[in-house]
Short mmCIF file of C-alpha atoms and ligand atoms in Angstrom, two decimals:
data_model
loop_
_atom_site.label_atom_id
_atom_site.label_comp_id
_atom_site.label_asym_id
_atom_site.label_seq_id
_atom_site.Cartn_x
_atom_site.Cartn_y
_atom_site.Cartn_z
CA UNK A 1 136.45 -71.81 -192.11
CA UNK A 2 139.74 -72.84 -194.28
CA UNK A 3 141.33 -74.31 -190.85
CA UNK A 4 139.92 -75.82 -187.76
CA UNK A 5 140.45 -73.27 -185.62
CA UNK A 6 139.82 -75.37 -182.45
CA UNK A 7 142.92 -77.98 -183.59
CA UNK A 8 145.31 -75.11 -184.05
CA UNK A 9 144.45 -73.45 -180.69
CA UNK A 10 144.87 -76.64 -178.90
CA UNK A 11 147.86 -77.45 -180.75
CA UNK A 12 149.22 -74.24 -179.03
CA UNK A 13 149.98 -72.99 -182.69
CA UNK A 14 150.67 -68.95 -181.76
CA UNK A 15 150.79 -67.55 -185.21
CA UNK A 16 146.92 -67.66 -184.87
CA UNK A 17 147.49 -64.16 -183.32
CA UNK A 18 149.76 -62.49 -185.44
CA UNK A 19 153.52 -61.98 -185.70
CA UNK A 20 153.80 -59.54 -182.51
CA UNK A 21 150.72 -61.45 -180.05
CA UNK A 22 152.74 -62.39 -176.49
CA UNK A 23 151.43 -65.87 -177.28
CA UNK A 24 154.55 -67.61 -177.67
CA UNK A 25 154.76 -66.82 -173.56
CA UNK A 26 151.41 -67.11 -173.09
CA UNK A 27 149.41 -70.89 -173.52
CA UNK A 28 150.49 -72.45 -170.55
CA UNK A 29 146.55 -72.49 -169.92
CA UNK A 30 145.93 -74.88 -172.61
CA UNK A 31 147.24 -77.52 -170.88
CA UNK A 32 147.41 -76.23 -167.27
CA UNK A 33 145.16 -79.38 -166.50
CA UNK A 34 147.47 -82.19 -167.13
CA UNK A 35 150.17 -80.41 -165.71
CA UNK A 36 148.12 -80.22 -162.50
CA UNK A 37 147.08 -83.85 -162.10
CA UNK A 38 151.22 -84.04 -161.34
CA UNK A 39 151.19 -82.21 -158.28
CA UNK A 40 147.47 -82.84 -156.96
CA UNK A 41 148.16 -85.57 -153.91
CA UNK A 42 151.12 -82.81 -152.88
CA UNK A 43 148.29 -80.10 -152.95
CA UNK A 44 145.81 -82.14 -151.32
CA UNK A 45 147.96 -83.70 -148.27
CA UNK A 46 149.44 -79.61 -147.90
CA UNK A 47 145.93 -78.24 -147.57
CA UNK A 48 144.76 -80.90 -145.23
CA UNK A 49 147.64 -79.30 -142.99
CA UNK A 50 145.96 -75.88 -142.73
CA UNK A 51 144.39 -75.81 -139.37
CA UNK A 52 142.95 -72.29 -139.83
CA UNK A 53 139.12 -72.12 -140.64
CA UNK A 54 139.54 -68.71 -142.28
CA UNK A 55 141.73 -68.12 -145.36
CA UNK A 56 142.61 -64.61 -146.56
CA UNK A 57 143.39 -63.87 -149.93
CA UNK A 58 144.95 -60.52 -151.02
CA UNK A 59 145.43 -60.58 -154.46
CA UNK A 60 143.90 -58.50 -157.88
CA UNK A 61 142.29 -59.57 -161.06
CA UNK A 62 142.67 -63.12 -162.11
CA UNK A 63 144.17 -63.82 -158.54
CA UNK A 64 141.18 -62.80 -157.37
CA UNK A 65 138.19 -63.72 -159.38
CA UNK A 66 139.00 -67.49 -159.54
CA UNK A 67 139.15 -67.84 -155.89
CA UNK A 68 135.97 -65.94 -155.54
CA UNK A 69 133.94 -68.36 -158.24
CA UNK A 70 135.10 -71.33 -156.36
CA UNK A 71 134.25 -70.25 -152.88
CA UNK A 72 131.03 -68.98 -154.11
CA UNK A 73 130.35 -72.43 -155.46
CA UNK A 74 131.21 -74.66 -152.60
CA UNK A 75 129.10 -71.97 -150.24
CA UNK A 76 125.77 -72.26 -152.59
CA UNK A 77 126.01 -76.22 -152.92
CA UNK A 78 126.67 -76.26 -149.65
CA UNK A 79 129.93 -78.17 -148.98
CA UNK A 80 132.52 -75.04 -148.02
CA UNK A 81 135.19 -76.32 -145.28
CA UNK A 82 136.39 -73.06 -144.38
CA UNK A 83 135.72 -69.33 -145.08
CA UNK A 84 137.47 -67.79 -147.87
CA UNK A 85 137.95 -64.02 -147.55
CA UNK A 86 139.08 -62.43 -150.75
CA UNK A 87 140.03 -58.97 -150.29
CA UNK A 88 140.55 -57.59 -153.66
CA UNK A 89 140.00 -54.02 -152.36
CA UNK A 90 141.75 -50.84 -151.33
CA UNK A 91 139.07 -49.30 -149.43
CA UNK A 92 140.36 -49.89 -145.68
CA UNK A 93 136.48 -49.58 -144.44
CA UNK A 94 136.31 -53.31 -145.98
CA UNK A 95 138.93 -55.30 -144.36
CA UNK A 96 140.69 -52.57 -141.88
CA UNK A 97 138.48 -54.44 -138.79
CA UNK A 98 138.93 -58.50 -140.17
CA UNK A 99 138.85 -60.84 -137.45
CA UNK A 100 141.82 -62.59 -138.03
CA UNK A 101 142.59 -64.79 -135.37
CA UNK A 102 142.17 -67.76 -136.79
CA UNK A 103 143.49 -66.84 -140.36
CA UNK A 104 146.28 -67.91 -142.65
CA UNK A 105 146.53 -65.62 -145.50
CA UNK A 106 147.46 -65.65 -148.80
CA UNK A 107 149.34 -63.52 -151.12
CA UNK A 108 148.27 -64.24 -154.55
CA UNK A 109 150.39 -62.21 -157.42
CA UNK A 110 151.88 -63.62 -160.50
CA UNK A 111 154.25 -60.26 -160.96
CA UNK A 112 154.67 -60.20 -156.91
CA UNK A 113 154.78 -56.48 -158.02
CA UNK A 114 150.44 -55.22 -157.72
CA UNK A 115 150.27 -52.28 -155.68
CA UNK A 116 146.93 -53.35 -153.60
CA UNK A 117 148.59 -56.87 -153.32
CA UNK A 118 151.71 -55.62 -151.57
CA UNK A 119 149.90 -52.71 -149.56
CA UNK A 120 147.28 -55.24 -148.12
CA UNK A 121 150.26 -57.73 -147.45
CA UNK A 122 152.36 -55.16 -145.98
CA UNK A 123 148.91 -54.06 -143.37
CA UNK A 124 147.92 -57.62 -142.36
CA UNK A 125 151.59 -58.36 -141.81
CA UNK A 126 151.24 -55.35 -139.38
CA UNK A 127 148.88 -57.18 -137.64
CA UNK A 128 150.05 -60.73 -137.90
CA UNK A 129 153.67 -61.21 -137.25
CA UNK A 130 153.86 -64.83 -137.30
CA UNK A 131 155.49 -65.41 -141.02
CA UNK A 132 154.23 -69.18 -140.97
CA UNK A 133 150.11 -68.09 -141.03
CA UNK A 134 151.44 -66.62 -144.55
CA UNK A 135 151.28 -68.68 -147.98
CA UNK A 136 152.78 -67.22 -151.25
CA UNK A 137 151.56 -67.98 -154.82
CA UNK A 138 153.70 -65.99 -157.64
CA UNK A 139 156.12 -66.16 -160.76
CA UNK A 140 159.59 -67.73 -159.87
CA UNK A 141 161.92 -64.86 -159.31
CA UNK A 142 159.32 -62.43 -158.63
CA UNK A 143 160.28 -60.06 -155.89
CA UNK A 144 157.41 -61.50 -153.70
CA UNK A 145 159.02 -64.82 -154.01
CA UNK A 146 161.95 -63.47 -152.83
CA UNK A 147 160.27 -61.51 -149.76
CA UNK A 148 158.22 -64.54 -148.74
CA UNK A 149 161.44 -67.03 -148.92
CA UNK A 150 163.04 -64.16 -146.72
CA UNK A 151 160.25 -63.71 -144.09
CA UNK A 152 159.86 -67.78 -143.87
CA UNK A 153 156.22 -67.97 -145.18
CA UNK A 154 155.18 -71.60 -144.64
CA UNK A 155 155.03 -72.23 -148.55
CA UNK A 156 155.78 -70.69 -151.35
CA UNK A 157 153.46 -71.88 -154.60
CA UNK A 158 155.81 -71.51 -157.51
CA UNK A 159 153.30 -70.87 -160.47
CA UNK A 160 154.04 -71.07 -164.61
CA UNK A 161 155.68 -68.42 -166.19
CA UNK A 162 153.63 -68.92 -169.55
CA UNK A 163 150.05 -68.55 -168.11
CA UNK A 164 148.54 -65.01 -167.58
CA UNK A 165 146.36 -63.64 -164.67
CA UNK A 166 143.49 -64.02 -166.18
CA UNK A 167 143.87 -67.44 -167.64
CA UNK A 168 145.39 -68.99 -164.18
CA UNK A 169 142.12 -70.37 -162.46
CA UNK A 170 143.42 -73.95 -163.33
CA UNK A 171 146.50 -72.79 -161.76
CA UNK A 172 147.69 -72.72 -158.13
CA UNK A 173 145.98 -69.37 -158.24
CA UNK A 174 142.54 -70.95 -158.20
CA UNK A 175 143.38 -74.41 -157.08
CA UNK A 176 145.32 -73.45 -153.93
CA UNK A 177 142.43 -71.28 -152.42
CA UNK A 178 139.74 -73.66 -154.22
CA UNK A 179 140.69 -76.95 -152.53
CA UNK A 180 141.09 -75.04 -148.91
CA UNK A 181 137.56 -73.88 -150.04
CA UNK A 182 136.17 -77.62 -150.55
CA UNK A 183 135.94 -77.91 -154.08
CA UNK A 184 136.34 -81.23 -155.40
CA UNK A 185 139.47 -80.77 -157.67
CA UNK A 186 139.12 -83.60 -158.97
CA UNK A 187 136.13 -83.52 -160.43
CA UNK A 188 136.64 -79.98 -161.92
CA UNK A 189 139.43 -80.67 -163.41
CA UNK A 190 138.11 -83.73 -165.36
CA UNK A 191 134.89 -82.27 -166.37
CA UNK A 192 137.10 -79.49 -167.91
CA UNK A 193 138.85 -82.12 -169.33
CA UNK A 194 135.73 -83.18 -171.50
CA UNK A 195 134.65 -79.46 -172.78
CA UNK A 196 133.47 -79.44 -176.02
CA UNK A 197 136.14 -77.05 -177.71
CA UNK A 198 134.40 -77.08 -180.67
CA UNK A 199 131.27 -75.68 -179.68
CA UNK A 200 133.21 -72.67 -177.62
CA UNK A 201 135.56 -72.10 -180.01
CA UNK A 202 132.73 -71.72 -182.29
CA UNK A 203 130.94 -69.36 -179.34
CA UNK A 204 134.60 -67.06 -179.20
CA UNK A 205 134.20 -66.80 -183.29
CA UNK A 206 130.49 -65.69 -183.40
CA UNK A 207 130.85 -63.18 -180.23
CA UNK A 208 133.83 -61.91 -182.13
CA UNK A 209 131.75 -61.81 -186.14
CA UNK A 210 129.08 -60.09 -184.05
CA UNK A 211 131.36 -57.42 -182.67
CA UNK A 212 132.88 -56.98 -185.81
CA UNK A 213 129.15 -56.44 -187.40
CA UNK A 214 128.49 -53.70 -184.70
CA UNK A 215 127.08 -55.98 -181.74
CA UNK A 216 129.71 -55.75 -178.94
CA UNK A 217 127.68 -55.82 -176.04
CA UNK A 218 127.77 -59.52 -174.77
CA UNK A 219 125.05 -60.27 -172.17
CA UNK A 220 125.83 -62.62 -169.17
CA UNK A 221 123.43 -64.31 -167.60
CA UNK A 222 123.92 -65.38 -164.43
CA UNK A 223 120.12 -65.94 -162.82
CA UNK A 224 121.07 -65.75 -159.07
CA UNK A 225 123.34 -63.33 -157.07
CA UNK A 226 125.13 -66.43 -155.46
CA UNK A 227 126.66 -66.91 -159.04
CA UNK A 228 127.64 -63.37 -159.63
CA UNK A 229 131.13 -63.64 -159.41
CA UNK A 230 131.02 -66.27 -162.42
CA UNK A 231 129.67 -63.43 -164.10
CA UNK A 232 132.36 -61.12 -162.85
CA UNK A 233 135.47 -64.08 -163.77
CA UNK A 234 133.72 -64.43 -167.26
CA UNK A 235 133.52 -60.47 -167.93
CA UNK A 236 137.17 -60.22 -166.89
CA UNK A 237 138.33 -62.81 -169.57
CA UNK A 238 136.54 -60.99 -172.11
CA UNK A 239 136.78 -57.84 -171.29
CA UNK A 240 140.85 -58.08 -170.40
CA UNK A 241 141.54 -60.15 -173.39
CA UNK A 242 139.33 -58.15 -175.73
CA UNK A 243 139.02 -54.83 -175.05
CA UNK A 244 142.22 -52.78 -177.09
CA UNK A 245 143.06 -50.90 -180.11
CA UNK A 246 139.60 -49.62 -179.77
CA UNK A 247 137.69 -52.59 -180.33
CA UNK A 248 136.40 -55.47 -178.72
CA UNK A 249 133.65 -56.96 -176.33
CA UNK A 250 131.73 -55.59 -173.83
CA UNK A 251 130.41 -58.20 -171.43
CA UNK A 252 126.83 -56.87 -169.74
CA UNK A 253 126.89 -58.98 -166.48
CA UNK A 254 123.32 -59.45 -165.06
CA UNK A 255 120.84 -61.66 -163.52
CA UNK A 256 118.35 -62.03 -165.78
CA UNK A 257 117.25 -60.71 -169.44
CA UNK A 258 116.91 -57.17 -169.81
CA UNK A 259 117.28 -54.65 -172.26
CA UNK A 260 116.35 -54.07 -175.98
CA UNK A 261 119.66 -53.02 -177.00
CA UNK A 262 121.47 -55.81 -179.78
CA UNK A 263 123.43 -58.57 -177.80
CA UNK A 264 124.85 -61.71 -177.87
CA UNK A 265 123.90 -63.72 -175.36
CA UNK A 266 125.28 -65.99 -173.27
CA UNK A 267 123.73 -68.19 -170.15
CA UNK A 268 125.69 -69.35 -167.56
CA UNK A 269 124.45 -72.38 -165.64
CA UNK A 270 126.98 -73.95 -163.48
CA UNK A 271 124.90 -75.45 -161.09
CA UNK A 272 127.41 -78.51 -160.61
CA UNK A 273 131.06 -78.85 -160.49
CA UNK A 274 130.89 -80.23 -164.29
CA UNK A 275 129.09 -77.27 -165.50
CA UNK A 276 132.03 -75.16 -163.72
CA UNK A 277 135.16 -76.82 -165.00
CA UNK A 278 133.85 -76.96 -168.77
CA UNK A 279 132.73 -72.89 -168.42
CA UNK A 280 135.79 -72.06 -167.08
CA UNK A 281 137.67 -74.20 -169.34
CA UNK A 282 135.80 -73.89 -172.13
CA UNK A 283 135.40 -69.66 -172.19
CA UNK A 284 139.26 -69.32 -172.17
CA UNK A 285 139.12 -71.20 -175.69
CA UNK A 286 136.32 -68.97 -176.68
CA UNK A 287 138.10 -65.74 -175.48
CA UNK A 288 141.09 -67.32 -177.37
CA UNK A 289 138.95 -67.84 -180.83
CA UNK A 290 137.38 -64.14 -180.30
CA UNK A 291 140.50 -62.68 -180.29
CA UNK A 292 141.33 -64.39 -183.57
CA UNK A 293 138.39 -63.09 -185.11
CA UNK A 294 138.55 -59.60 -183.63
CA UNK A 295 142.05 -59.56 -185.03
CA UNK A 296 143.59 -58.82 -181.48
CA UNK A 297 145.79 -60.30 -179.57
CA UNK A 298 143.60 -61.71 -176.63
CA UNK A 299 146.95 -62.25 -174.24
CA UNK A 300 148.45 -58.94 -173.43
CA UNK A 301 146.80 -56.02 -171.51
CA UNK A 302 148.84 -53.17 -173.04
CA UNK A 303 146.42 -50.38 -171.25
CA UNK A 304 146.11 -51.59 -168.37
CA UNK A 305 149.43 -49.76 -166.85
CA UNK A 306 147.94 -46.30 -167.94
CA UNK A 307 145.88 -45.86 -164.91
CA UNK A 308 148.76 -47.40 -162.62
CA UNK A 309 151.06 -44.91 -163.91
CA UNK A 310 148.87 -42.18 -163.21
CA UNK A 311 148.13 -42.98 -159.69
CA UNK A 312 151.72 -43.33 -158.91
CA UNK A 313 152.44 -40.20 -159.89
CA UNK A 314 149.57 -38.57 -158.27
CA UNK A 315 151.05 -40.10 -155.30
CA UNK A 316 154.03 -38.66 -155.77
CA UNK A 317 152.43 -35.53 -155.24
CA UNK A 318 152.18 -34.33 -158.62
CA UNK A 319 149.20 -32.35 -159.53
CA UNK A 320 146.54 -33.67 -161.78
CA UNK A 321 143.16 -31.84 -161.70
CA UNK A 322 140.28 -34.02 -163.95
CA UNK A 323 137.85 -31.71 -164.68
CA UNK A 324 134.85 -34.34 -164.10
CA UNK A 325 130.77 -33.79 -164.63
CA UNK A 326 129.47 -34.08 -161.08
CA UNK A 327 126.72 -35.73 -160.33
CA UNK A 328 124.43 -36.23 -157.42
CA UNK A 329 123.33 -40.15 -156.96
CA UNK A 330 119.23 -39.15 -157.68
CA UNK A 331 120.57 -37.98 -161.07
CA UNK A 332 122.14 -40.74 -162.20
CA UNK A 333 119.41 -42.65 -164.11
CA UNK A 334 118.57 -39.04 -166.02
CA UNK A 335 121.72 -38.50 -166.55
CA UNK A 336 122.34 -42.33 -168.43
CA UNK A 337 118.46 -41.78 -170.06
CA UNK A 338 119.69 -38.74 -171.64
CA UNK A 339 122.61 -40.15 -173.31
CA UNK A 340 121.69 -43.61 -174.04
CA UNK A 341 122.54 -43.00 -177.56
CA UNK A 342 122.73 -46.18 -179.54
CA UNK A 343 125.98 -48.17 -179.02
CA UNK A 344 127.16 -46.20 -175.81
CA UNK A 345 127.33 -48.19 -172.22
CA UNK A 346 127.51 -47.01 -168.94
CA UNK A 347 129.95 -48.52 -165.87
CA UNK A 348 129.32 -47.42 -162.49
CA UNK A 349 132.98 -47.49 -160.85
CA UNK A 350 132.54 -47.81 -157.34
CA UNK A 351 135.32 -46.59 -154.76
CA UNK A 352 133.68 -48.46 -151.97
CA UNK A 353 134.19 -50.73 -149.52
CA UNK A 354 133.82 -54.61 -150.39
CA UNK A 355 130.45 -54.89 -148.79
CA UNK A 356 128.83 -51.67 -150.88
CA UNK A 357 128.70 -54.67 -153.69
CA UNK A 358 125.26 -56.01 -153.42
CA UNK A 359 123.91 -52.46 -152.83
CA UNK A 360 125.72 -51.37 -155.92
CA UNK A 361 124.80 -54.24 -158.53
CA UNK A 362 120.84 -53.55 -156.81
CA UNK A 363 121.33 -49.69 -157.92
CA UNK A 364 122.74 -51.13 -161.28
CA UNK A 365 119.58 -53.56 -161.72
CA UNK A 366 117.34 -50.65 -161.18
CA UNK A 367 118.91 -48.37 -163.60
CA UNK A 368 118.97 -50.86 -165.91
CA UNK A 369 114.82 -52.10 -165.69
CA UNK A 370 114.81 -48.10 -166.00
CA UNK A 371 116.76 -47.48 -168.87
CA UNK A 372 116.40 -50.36 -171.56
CA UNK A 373 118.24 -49.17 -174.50
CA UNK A 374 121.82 -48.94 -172.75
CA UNK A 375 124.20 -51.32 -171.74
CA UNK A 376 124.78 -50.83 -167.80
CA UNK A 377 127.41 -52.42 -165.65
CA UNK A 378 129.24 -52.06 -162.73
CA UNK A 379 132.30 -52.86 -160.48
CA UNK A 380 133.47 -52.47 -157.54
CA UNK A 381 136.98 -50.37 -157.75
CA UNK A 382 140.09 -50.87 -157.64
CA UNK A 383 138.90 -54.69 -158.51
CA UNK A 384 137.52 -53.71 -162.00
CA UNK A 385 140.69 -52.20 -162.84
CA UNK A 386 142.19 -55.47 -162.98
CA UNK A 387 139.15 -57.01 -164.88
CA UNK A 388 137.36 -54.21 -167.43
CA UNK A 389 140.05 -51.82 -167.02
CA UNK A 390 141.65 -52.45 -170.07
CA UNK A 391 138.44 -52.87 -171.81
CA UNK A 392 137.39 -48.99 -170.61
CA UNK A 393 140.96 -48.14 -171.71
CA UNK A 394 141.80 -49.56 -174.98
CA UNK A 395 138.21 -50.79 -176.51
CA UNK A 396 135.23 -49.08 -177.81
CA UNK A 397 135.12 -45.14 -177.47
CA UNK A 398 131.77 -45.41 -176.31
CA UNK A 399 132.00 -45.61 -172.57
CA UNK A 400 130.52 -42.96 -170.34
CA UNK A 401 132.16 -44.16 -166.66
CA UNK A 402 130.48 -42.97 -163.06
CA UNK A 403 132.84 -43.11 -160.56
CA UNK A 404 131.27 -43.13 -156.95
CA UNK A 405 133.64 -41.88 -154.93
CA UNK A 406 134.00 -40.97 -151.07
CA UNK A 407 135.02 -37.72 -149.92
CA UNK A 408 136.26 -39.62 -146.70
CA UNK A 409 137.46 -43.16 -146.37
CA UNK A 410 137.08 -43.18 -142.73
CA UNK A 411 139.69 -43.19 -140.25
CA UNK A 412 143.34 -43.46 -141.43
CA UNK A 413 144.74 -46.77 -142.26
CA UNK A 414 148.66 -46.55 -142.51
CA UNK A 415 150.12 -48.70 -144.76
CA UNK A 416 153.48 -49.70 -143.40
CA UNK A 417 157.04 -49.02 -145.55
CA UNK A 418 154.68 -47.47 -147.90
CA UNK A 419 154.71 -44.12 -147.25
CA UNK A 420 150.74 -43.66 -147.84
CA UNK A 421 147.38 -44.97 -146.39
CA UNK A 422 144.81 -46.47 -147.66
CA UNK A 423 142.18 -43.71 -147.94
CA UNK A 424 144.86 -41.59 -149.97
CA UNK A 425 145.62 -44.58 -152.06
CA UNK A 426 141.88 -45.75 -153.42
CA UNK A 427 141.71 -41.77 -154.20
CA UNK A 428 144.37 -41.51 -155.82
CA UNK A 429 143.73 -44.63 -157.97
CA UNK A 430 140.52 -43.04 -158.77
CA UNK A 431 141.73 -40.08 -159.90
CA UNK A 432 144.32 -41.91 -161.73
CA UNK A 433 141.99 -43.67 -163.62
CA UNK A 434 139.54 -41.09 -164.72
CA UNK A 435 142.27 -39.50 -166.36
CA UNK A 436 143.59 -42.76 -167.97
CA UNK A 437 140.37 -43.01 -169.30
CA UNK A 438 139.77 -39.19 -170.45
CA UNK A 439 143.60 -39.06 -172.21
CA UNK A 440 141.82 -42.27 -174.40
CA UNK A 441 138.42 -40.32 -175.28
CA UNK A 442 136.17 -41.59 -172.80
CA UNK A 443 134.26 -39.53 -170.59
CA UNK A 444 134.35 -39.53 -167.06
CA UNK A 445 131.71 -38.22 -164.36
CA UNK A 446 131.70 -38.56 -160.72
CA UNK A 447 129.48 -38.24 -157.63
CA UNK A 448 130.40 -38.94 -154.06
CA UNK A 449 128.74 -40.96 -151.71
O1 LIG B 1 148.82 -61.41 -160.36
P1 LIG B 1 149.33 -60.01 -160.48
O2 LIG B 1 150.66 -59.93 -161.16
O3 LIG B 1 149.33 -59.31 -159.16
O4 LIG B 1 148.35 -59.24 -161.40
C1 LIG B 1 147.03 -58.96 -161.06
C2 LIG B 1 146.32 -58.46 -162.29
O5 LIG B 1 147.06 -57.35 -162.77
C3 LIG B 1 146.70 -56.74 -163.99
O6 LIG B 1 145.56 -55.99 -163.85
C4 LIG B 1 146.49 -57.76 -165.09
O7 LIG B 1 145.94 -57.12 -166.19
C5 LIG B 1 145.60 -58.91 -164.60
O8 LIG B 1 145.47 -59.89 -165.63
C6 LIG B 1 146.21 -59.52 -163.38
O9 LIG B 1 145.44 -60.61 -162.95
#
């Protein structure tokens, strides 16, 4: 290497990226920890003020994930100090009955502009009228700031304008739901301090050589279920970052090895609070470094939008008819075996209720002990949007994608000033994205469940 990559990306240099990357806008991340030692006795006197035991957090992608790793963590080492309930979901069978009476929720959105964000706001706002048991993270001057400074939420987290979604989890974004969670911020925060860049800088530039040599497929291992959404945060900030002008990684999320297809590989311990900081820390400088050597630019999501745009105009009522392969669920693992063509992968979509999850990532282990020469993941929608959409989108034209849809979302779940309901919503976002991702060459099948 002529230059030390590391030095440069912690120096925040942004011509690593090219002359049109958003990076100029976009390293906040690189030294989001310093800047959060500032405001950490404010954060920690605030959250010993919440007297709720149950937090609710409606927010998407990386407003969702990083709340998720850290309450996942505190729960399997034991030393959680309230529930965290992250509803990242548009399918009302999954939240529509919350006990809430003894929640304070939050609304997580950088843009303050995320369809599920708002329509989940707008339904437990329905249901909870006191403005105070409501908490706002977002952008300055994004319209949720201005609705939650309206309403009188009882704070309003003003987050930096220079970090994205995916790179906030060192942001109020993770930190505000991760200390009402029990993590030791503290801790975190200086083991991340003492990653070695080096090494995952180096990690970023080999996943990135390998994908350039043919060897997308990146293989997580995760080794329990209690640490699957570390596996689901670290697929996002590959996937997100990578996935565009058709190229880039495809992170394979599973428990343990499997497969004979050609990986890289990548373990994921984080069985103490150290381990966590310097993974999370320490893959956003490797996502960084792949990017440089995938020759993308790892900070904007420029396909993301397709599928939004799509739904929104399905909702308008205009008429969009994907002509999809069905399939029944028994014929799904023919169905992959038959195709699994060197180099293509396979992503369940599911359009199911947050607690489908551990039935669907058991289906996906099964298909994938059956079927060893395929890549095989899966996500719950409209979650993955925010996390592999852009990958399905804008990366590799090898995806086949199996939506698992419902012909009936159960009863109807208004959502208020919004014109629509839930069930009509997570269908339309499914049609939405099927077509998203047959306009960009990828095809789509779906069965319903
Ligand atoms: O935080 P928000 O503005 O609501 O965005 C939520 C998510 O939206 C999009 O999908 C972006 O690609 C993600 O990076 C982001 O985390």
């Amino acid at each position: 290497m002529a230059f030390d990559l590391a030095t440069r990306i912690l120096e925040g240099d942004n011509t690593i990226w090219g002359p049109n990357s958003v990076a100029p806008n976009r390293l906040g991340w690189i030294h989001l920890i310093e800047r959060t030692q500032e405001f950490l006795d404010d954060l920690r006197s605030w959250s010993e003020s919440i007297d709720q035991s149950k937090i609710v957090v409606l927010g998407m992608g990386g407003s969702s994930l990083g709340p998720r790793v850290f309450y996942d963590f505190t729960k399997r080492t034991n030393s959680a100090i309230r529930e965290i309930v992250v509803i990242d979901s548009t399918d009302p069978r999954g939240f529509a009955d919350l006990d809430i009476t003894d929640a304070a929720f939050i609304v997580s959105s950088k843009s303050g502009t995320t369809v599920e964000s708002e329509a989940l706001f707008r339904f437990f706002r329905g249901r909870q009228s006191n403005p105070k048991r409501f908490i706002a993270i977002t952008d300055p001057g994004s319209p949720l700031e201005a609705m939650a400074t309206e309403l009188g939420f009882s704070r309003v987290f003003s987050t930096p304008q220079n970090v994205g979604g995916r790179f906030s989890v060192f942001s109020e974004f993770g930190l505000v739901p991760g200390i009402l969670a029990g993590i030791d911020i503290v801790e975190l925060l200086s083991a991340a301090q003492k990653t070695d860049s080096g090494k995952y800088v180096e990690l970023g530039e080999t996943l990135g050589a390998n994908a350039n040599s043919g060897i997308p497929f990146v293989s997580i291992e995760y080794e329990s279920d209690n640490k699957r959404s570390i596996g689901m945060w670290t697929e996002q900030i590959l996937a997100e970052s990578t996935g565009k002008e058709d190229k880039g990684l495809v992170p394979v999320p599973h428990r343990s090895k499997e497969g004979t297809y050609p990986t890289s590989n990548l373990i994921v311990e984080c069985s103490n609070v150290q381990e966590l900081g310097q993974h999370l820390y320490g893959m956003q400088l490797a996502t960084a470094a792949a990017g440089y050597s995938l020759g993308i630019d790892p900070f904007n999501e420029p396909d993301v939008g397709v599928s939004k745009e799509i739904t929104r105009r399905v909702l308008a009522g205009e008429k969009f008819n994907p002509t999809l392969e069905d399939l029944e669920r028994d014929q799904v693992e023919s169905y992959i075996s038959d195709r699994s063509d060197e180099g293509k992968y396979f992503a369940l979509s599911a359009y199911q209720p947050l607690g489908f999850e551990d039935e669907l990532y058991a289906w996906r282990d099964d298909l994938a002990k059956a079927i060893a020469t395929s890549p095989i993941t899966a996500g719950l929608a409209p979650r993955h949007l925010h996390s592999t959409g852009q990958l399905h989108k804008g990366g590799p034209k090898t995806l086949e994608l199996i939506q698992v849809v419902s012909k009936d979302y159960g009863p109807k779940v208004t959502i208020p000033d919004m014109d629509t309901d839930f069930g009509t919503l997570i269908r339309a976002q499914a049609d939405g994205d099927a077509i998203a991702c047959q306009n960009r060459g990828q095809k789509v099948s779906r069965l319903y469940l």
